[in-house]
């Protein structure tokens, strides 16, 4: 079996071919061009699919809240205009004839980590991804927990500062406004002369500047506030942290040094680790889910 698998984010579309042993045979990345809207996005996905031969399944992991049973984006915050209500599965299957499975990208990441990565063999864990926002997924009793409206796990929209910063979800004080990679970039760029991206922030000459290190440490404290809320709510044995910024050892080490002293004793057994699969997690998780289409 060959599965063409996609991971649609706000900035980039990653895609690749997975074989029957869930090995990624190839991967590619193209801009999302989110500003062009949902219809344009799906049309470009279909063109990519049509450029391949001998594909047995299509797997789509995407930003937004997803009804995976019907393959519909039930809600999108607006970075991709006109994406809410997009019938992704139907549009792709009607055009290509290839069975298609659609899932939220962090749910797909969690499935990838559960089957092939940092949570392999774990029946209960929480997955969080830190990027432009913060995505969450709940894996309970060996399954993704989707909630009553296919939208459980929106942990980036926990309110951690009452009356705080305006979020693109319409709320105020959301976790992702303070603890996403984008939040760090914004806070650092308020104290430096030249704008820096997430990777430049951690380059030695920048990382060692006291004003930048101070912003990083305050940002990690915000990450920890959200993690503590999650730990007290779910009492999970494992939390997997994803997103490219979590490859920085300083972040994981600082979380590890600080969080356990802030937790009550009987919650300290939680293990907090980084994603093992990195950018491949959602691709592999979506492919695994698509392989089970009947």
mmCIF file of C-alpha atoms in Angstrom, residues 9 60 130 217 230 275:
data_model
loop_
_atom_site.group_PDB
_atom_site.id
_atom_site.type_symbol
_atom_site.label_atom_id
_atom_site.label_comp_id
_atom_site.label_asym_id
_atom_site.label_seq_id
_atom_site.Cartn_x
_atom_site.Cartn_y
_atom_site.Cartn_z
ATOM 1 C CA UNK A 9 -0.080 24.274 8.381
ATOM 2 C CA UNK A 60 -4.607 14.830 5.209
ATOM 3 C CA UNK A 130 4.248 25.091 19.832
ATOM 4 C CA UNK A 217 13.018 32.636 30.552
ATOM 5 C CA UNK A 230 -2.970 20.506 31.998
ATOM 6 C CA UNK A 275 8.609 14.775 20.007
#
